[in-house]
Coordinates of C-alpha atoms in Angstrom, one line a residue:
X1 CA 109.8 112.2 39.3
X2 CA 112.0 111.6 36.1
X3 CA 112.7 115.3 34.8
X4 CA 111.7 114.0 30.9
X5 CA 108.7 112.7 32.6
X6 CA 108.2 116.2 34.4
X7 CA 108.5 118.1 31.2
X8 CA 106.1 115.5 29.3
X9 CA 103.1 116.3 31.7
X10 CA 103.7 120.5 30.1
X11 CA 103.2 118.8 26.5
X12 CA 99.7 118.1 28.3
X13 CA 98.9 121.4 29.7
X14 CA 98.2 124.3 27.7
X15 CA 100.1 127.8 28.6
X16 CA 98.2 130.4 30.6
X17 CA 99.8 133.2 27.9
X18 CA 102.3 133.9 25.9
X19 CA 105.3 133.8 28.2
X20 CA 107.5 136.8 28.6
X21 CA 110.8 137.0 30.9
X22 CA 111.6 140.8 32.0
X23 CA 115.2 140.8 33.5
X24 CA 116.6 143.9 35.5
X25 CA 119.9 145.1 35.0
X26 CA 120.7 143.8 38.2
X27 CA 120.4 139.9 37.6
X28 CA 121.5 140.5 33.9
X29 CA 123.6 137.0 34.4
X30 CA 121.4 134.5 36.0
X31 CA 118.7 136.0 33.4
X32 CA 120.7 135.0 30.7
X33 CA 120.9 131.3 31.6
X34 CA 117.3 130.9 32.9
X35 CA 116.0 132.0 29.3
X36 CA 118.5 129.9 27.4
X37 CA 117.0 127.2 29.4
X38 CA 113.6 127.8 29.1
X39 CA 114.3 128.5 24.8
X40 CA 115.6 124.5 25.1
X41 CA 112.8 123.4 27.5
X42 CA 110.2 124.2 24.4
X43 CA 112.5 123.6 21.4
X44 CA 112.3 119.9 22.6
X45 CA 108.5 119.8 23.0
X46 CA 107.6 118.1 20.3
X47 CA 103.9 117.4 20.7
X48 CA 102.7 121.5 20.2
X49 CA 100.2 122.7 18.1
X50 CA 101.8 124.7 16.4
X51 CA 99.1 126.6 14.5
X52 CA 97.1 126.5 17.6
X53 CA 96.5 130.0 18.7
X54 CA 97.0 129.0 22.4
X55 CA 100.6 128.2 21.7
X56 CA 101.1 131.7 19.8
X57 CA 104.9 132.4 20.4
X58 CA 105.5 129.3 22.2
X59 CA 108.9 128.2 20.7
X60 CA 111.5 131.1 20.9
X61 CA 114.7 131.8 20.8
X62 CA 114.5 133.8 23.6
X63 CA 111.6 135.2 26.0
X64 CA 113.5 138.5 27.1
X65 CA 111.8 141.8 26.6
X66 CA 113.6 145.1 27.6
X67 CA 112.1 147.6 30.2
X68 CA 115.0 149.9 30.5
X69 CA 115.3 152.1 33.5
X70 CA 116.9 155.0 33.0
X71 CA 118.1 157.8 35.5
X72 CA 118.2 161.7 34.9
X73 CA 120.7 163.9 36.2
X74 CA 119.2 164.8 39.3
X75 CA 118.9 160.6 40.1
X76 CA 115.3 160.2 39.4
X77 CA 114.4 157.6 37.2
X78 CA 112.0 156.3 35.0
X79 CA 111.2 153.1 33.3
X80 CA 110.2 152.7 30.1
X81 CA 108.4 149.5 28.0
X82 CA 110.1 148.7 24.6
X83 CA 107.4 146.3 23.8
X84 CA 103.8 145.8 24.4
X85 CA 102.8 143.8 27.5
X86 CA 98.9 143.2 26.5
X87 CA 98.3 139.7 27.3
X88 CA 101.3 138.9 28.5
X89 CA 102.4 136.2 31.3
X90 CA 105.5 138.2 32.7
X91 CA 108.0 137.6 35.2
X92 CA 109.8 140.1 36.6
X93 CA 113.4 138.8 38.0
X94 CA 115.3 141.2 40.0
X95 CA 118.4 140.7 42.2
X96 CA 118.0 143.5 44.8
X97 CA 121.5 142.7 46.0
X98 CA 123.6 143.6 43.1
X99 CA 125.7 146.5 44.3
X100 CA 127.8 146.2 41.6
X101 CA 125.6 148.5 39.4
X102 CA 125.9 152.6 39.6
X103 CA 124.1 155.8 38.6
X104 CA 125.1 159.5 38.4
X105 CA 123.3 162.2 40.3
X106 CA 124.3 165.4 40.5
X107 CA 128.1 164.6 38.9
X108 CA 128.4 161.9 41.8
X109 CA 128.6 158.2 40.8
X110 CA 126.3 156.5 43.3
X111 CA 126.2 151.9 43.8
X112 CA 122.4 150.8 43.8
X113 CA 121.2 150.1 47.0
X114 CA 118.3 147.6 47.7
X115 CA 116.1 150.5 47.7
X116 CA 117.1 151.9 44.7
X117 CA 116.5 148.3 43.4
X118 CA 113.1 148.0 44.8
X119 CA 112.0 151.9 43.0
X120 CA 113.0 150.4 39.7
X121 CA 110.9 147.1 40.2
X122 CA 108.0 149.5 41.5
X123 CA 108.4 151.6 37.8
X124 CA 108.5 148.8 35.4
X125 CA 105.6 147.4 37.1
X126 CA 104.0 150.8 36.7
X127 CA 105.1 150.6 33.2
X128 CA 103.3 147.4 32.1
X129 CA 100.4 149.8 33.9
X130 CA 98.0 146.3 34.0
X131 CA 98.0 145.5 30.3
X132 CA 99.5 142.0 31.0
X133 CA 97.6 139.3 32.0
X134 CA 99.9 137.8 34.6
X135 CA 102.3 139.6 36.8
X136 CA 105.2 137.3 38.9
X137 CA 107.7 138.6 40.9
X138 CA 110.8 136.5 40.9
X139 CA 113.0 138.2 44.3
X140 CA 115.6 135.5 45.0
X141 CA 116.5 137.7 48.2
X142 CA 113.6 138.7 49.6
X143 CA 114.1 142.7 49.9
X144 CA 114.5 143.5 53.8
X145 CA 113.9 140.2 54.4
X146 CA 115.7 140.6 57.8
X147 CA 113.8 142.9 59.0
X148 CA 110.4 141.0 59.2
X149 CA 109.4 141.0 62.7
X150 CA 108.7 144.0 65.3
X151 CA 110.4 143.6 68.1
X152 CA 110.6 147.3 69.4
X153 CA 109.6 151.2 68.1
X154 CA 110.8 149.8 64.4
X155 CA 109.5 149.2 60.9
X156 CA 108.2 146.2 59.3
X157 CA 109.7 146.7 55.8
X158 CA 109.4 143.3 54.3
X159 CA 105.7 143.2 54.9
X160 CA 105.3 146.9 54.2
X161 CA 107.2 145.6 50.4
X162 CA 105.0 142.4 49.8
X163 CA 101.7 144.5 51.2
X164 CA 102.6 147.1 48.1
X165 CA 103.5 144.9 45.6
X166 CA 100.3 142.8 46.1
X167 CA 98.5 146.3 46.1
X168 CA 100.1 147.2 42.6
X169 CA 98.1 144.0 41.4
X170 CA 101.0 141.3 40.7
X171 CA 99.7 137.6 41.1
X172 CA 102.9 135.8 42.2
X173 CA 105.5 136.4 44.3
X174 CA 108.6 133.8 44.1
X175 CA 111.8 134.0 46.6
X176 CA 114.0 131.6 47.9
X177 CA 115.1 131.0 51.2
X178 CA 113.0 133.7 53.2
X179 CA 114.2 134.9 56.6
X180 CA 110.4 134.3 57.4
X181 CA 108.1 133.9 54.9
X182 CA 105.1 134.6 57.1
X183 CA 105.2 138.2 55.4
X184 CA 102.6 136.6 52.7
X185 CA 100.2 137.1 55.8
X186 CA 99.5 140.7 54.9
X187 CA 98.3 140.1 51.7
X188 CA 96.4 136.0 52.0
X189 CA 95.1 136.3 48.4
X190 CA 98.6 136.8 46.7
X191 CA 100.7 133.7 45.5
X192 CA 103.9 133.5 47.5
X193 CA 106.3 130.8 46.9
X194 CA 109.6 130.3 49.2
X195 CA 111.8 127.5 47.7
X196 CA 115.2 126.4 49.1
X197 CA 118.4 124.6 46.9
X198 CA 119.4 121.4 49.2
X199 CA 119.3 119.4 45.5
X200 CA 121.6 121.9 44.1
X201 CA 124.0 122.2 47.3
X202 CA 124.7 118.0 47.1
X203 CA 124.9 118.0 43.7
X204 CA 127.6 121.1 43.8
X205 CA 129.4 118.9 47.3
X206 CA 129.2 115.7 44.9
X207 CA 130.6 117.6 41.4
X208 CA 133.8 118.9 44.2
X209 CA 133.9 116.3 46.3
X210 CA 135.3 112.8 44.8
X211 CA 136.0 111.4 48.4
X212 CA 133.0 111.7 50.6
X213 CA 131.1 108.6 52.1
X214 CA 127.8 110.0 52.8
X215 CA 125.8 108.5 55.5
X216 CA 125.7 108.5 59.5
X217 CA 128.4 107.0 60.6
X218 CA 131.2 109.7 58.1
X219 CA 128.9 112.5 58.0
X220 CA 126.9 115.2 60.0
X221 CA 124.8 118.4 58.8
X222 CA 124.8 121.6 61.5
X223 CA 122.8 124.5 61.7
X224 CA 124.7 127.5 62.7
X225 CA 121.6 128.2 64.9
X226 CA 118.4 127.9 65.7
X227 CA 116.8 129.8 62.7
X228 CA 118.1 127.4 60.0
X229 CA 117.5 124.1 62.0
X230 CA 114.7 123.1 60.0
X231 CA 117.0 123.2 56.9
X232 CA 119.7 121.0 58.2
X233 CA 117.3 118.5 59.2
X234 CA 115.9 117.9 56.2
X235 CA 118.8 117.7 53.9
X236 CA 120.5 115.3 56.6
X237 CA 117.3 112.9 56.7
X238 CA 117.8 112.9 52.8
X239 CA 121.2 111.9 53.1
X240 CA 120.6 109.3 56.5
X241 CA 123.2 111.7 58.6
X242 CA 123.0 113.2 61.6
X243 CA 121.9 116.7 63.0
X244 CA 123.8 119.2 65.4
X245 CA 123.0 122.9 66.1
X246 CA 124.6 126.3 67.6
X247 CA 123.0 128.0 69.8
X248 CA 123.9 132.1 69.5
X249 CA 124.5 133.3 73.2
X250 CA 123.7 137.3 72.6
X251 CA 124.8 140.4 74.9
X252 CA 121.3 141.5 75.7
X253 CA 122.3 144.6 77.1
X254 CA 123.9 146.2 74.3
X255 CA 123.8 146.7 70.4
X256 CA 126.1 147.3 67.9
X257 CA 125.6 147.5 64.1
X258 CA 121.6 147.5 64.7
X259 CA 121.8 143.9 66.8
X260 CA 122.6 142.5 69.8
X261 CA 126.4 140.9 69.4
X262 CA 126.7 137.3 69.9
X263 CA 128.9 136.2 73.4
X264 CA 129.8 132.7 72.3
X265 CA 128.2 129.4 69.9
X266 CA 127.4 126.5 72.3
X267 CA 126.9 123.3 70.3
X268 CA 124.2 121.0 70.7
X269 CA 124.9 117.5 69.3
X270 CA 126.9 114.2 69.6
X271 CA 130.7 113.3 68.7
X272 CA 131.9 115.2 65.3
X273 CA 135.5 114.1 66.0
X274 CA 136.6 112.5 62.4
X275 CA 133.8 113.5 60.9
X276 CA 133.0 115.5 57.6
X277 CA 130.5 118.6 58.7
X278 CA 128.0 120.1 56.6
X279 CA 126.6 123.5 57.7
X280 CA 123.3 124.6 56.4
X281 CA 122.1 128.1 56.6
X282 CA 120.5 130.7 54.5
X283 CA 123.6 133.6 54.1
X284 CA 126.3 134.6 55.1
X285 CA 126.8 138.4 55.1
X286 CA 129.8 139.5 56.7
X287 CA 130.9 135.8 57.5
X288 CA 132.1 136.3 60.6
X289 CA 129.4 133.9 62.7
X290 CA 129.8 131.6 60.1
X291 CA 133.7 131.7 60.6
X292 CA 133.5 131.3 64.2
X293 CA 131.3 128.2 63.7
X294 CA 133.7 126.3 61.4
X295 CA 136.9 127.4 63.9
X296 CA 135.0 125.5 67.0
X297 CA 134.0 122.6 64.7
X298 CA 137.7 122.1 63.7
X299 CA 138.8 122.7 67.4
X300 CA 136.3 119.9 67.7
X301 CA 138.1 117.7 65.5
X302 CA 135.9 117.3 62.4
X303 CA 137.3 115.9 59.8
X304 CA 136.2 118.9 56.9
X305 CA 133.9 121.6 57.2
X306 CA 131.9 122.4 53.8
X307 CA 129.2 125.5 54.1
X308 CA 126.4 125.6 51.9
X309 CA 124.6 128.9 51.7
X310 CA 122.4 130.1 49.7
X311 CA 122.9 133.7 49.9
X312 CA 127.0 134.7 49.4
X313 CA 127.1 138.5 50.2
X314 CA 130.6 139.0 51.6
X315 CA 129.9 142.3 52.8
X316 CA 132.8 142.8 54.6
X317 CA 135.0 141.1 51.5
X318 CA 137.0 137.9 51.4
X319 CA 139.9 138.7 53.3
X320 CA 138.5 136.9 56.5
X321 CA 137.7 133.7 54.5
X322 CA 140.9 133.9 53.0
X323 CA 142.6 133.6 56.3
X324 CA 140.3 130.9 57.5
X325 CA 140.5 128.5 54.6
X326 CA 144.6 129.3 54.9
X327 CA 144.1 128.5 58.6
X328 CA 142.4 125.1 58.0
X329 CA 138.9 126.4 59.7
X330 CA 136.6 125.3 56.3
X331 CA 137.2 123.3 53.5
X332 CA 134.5 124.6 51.1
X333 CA 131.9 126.7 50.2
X334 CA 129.5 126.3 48.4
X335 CA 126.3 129.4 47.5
X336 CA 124.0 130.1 44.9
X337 CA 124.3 132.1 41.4
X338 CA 120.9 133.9 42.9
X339 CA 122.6 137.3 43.9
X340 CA 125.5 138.7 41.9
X341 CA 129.0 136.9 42.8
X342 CA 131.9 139.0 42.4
X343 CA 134.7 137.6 40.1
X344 CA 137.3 137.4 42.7
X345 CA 134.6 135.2 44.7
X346 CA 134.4 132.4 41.4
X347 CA 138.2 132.7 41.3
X348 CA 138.5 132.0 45.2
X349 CA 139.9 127.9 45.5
X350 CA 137.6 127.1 48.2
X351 CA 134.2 128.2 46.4
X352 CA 132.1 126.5 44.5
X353 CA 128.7 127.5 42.8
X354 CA 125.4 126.3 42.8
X355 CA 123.5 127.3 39.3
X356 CA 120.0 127.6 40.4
X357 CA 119.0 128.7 36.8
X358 CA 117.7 125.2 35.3
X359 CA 115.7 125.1 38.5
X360 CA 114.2 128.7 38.1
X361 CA 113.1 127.9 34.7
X362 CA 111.5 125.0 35.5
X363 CA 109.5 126.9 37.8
X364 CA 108.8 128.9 35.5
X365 CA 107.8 127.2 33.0
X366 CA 105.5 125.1 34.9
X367 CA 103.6 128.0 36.5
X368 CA 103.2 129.3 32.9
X369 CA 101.5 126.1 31.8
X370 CA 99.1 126.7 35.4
X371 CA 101.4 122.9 36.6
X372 CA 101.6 122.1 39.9
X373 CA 105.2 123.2 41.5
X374 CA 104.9 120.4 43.3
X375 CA 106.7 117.8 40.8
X376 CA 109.4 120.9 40.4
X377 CA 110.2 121.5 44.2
X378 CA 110.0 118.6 46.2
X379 CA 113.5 117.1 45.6
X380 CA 113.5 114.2 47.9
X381 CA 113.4 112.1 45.0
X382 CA 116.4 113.6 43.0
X383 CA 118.4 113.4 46.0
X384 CA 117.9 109.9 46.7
X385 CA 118.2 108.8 43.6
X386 CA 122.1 110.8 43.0
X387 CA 122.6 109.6 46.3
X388 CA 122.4 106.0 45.0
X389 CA 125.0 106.8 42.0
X390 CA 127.1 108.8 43.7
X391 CA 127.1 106.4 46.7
X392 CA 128.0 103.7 44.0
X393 CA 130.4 105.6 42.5
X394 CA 127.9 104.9 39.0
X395 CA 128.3 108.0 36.0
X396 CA 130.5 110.0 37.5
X397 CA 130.0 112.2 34.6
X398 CA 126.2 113.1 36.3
X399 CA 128.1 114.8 38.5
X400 CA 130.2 117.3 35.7
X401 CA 127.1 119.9 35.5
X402 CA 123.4 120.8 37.0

């Protein structure tokens, strides 16, 4: 569906409450750019009541209200409402990632962890202490989302964080790309919405990418294993390519840094030789799997290797990537503005960004106006139809921003 014609069925609908965007310090950026968005979405509705009291505060210049979160000495912290949240329709964005943030305790300078994070989500929820009349979550990387499964004496702390959130009464619960998002299972009766960016990751490889021919014969998608298969497939039935996989062959029998190491990637698919390769997956963290991936496909003989992840973490910095990309194993990548990017990262010549932030507004604004998602997240129809241009080589210029 047309995005004019999208926005023309919220002209329709009227808002469940006023809306109210609370951004943490930690996703201070992508914030920014999602409430400069939604400020334009409603500037250019032009069919409002305006002296309608169910469109009080409806055109703004901006949506953001302040819930600082301050620390005392000892590294305890409190949050702490600047503005009332009575009737209210708030969401709540929080990067739990951003390390790049710091407090002092005790004459120390300490980096905020995900926990640390998590407490200050927990305290300005406290904080609004129920007065609003709609609570969302917005938690592009689902907080231990790696650790949602028992498989041993362990913890289940991404169901233990949804189970509490859900318990401190919030309604929705957004996050993209979940590791599993079967975590909503522990609490039925609480909106949880998992979206994924394979509109924003071709329309990143198009706006970088003058050259490619995109179809079966020039191009295949992989999935670095078996957990992002699902992913691959879809984006490379959008695009009419085909599918491979890795399979991870794991040391059983010993662990190291909490998992199992991985023996060797054994591919499963047909003849990459001169082809370009896609791979699909959900993060990289220390890049290391994803490096050996791309090495074999190039020993393979595939033409370029672009990597399109959604999550860019780099925990173990850039100087691996930097030798690969020098070395010829990868030819781009390509994540999302959804967890904080260091500057030397956007500087890197290989990298390219996908802005989720006109997406997360549209989100939000249609859950504000009680819309169905659907017309939002299903992009099947987007893709095929920048596909066609791009395909065509028609307005280039489409191709220039997101």
């Amino acid at each position: 569906m047309p995005e004019l014609e999208m926005h023309e069925q919220l002209e329709r609908k009227i808002p469940y409450a006023p809306l109210t965007l609370v951004v943490h310090p930690s996703a201070a950026a992508l914030g920014a750019k999602v409430d400069s968005y939604l400020a334009s979405f409603r500037k250019a509705d032009h069919n409002i009541a305006k002296n309608d009291p169910a469109f009080a505060e409806y055109v703004k210049d901006s949506y953001l209200m302040d819930i600082p979160c301050v620390r005392f000495g000892t590294g305890e912290g409190k949050a702490v409402m600047s503005d009332s949240a009575r009737g209210k329709d708030i969401y709540l964005l929080i990067d739990v990632c951003n390390y790049s943030l710091t407090y002092q305790m005790n004459g120390f300078t300490n980096h905020c962890s995900p926990d640390d994070h998590f407490q200050d989500l927990k305290r300005m929820i406290t904080a609004i202490n129920g007065k609003a009349r709609r609570l969302t979550v917005i938690m592009p990387f689902l907080y231990e989302g790696r650790q949602h499964k028992r498989s041993g004496r362990e913890s289940l702390d991404a169901a233990l964080m949804f189970k509490e959130l859900a318990d401190m009464g919030i309604s929705n619960f957004i996050t993209f790309d979940a590791h599993d998002p079967r975590i909503q299972n522990v609490a039925p009766l609480t909106d949880f919405d998992n979206f994924t960016p394979p509109y924003q990751f071709l329309r990143s490889l198009m706006r970088v990418e003058s050259d490619l021919i995109l179809d079966k014969d020039h191009i295949t998608v992989i999935s670095p294993d078996e957990g992002a298969l699902d992913r691959a497939v879809y984006f490379a039935s959008v695009i009419g390519a085909d599918t491979g996989m890795f399979y991870k062959r794991r040391d059983y029998s010993r662990i190291e840094n909490g998992k199992n190491p991985i023996v060797a990637h054994e591919f499963l698919g047909s003849d990459i030789a001169g082809k370009d390769v896609i791979v699909i997956d959900d993060m990289i963290s220390s890049g290391g799997s994803m490096l050996d991936t791309a090495r074999q496909l190039k020993e393979m003989h595939a033409k370029r290797v672009f990597i399109c992840c959604t999550f860019g973490l780099f925990t173990d910095g850039f100087d691996a990537f930097d030798q690969a990309y020098e070395k010829g194993w990868f030819d781009r990548v390509i994540t999302t503005n959804l967890t904080y990017q260091q500057p030397e990262l956007l500087a890197r010549p290989y990298y390219a960004q996908a802005d989720m932030s006109k997406f997360l507004a549209s989100i939000i604004d249609f859950i504000n106006h009680d819309a169905s998602v659907s017309n939002v997240t299903t992009p099947t129809n987007k893709m095929n139809e920048i596909l066609k241009k791009y395909n065509s080589r028609e307005d280039t210029l489409a191709f220039t921003s997101i």
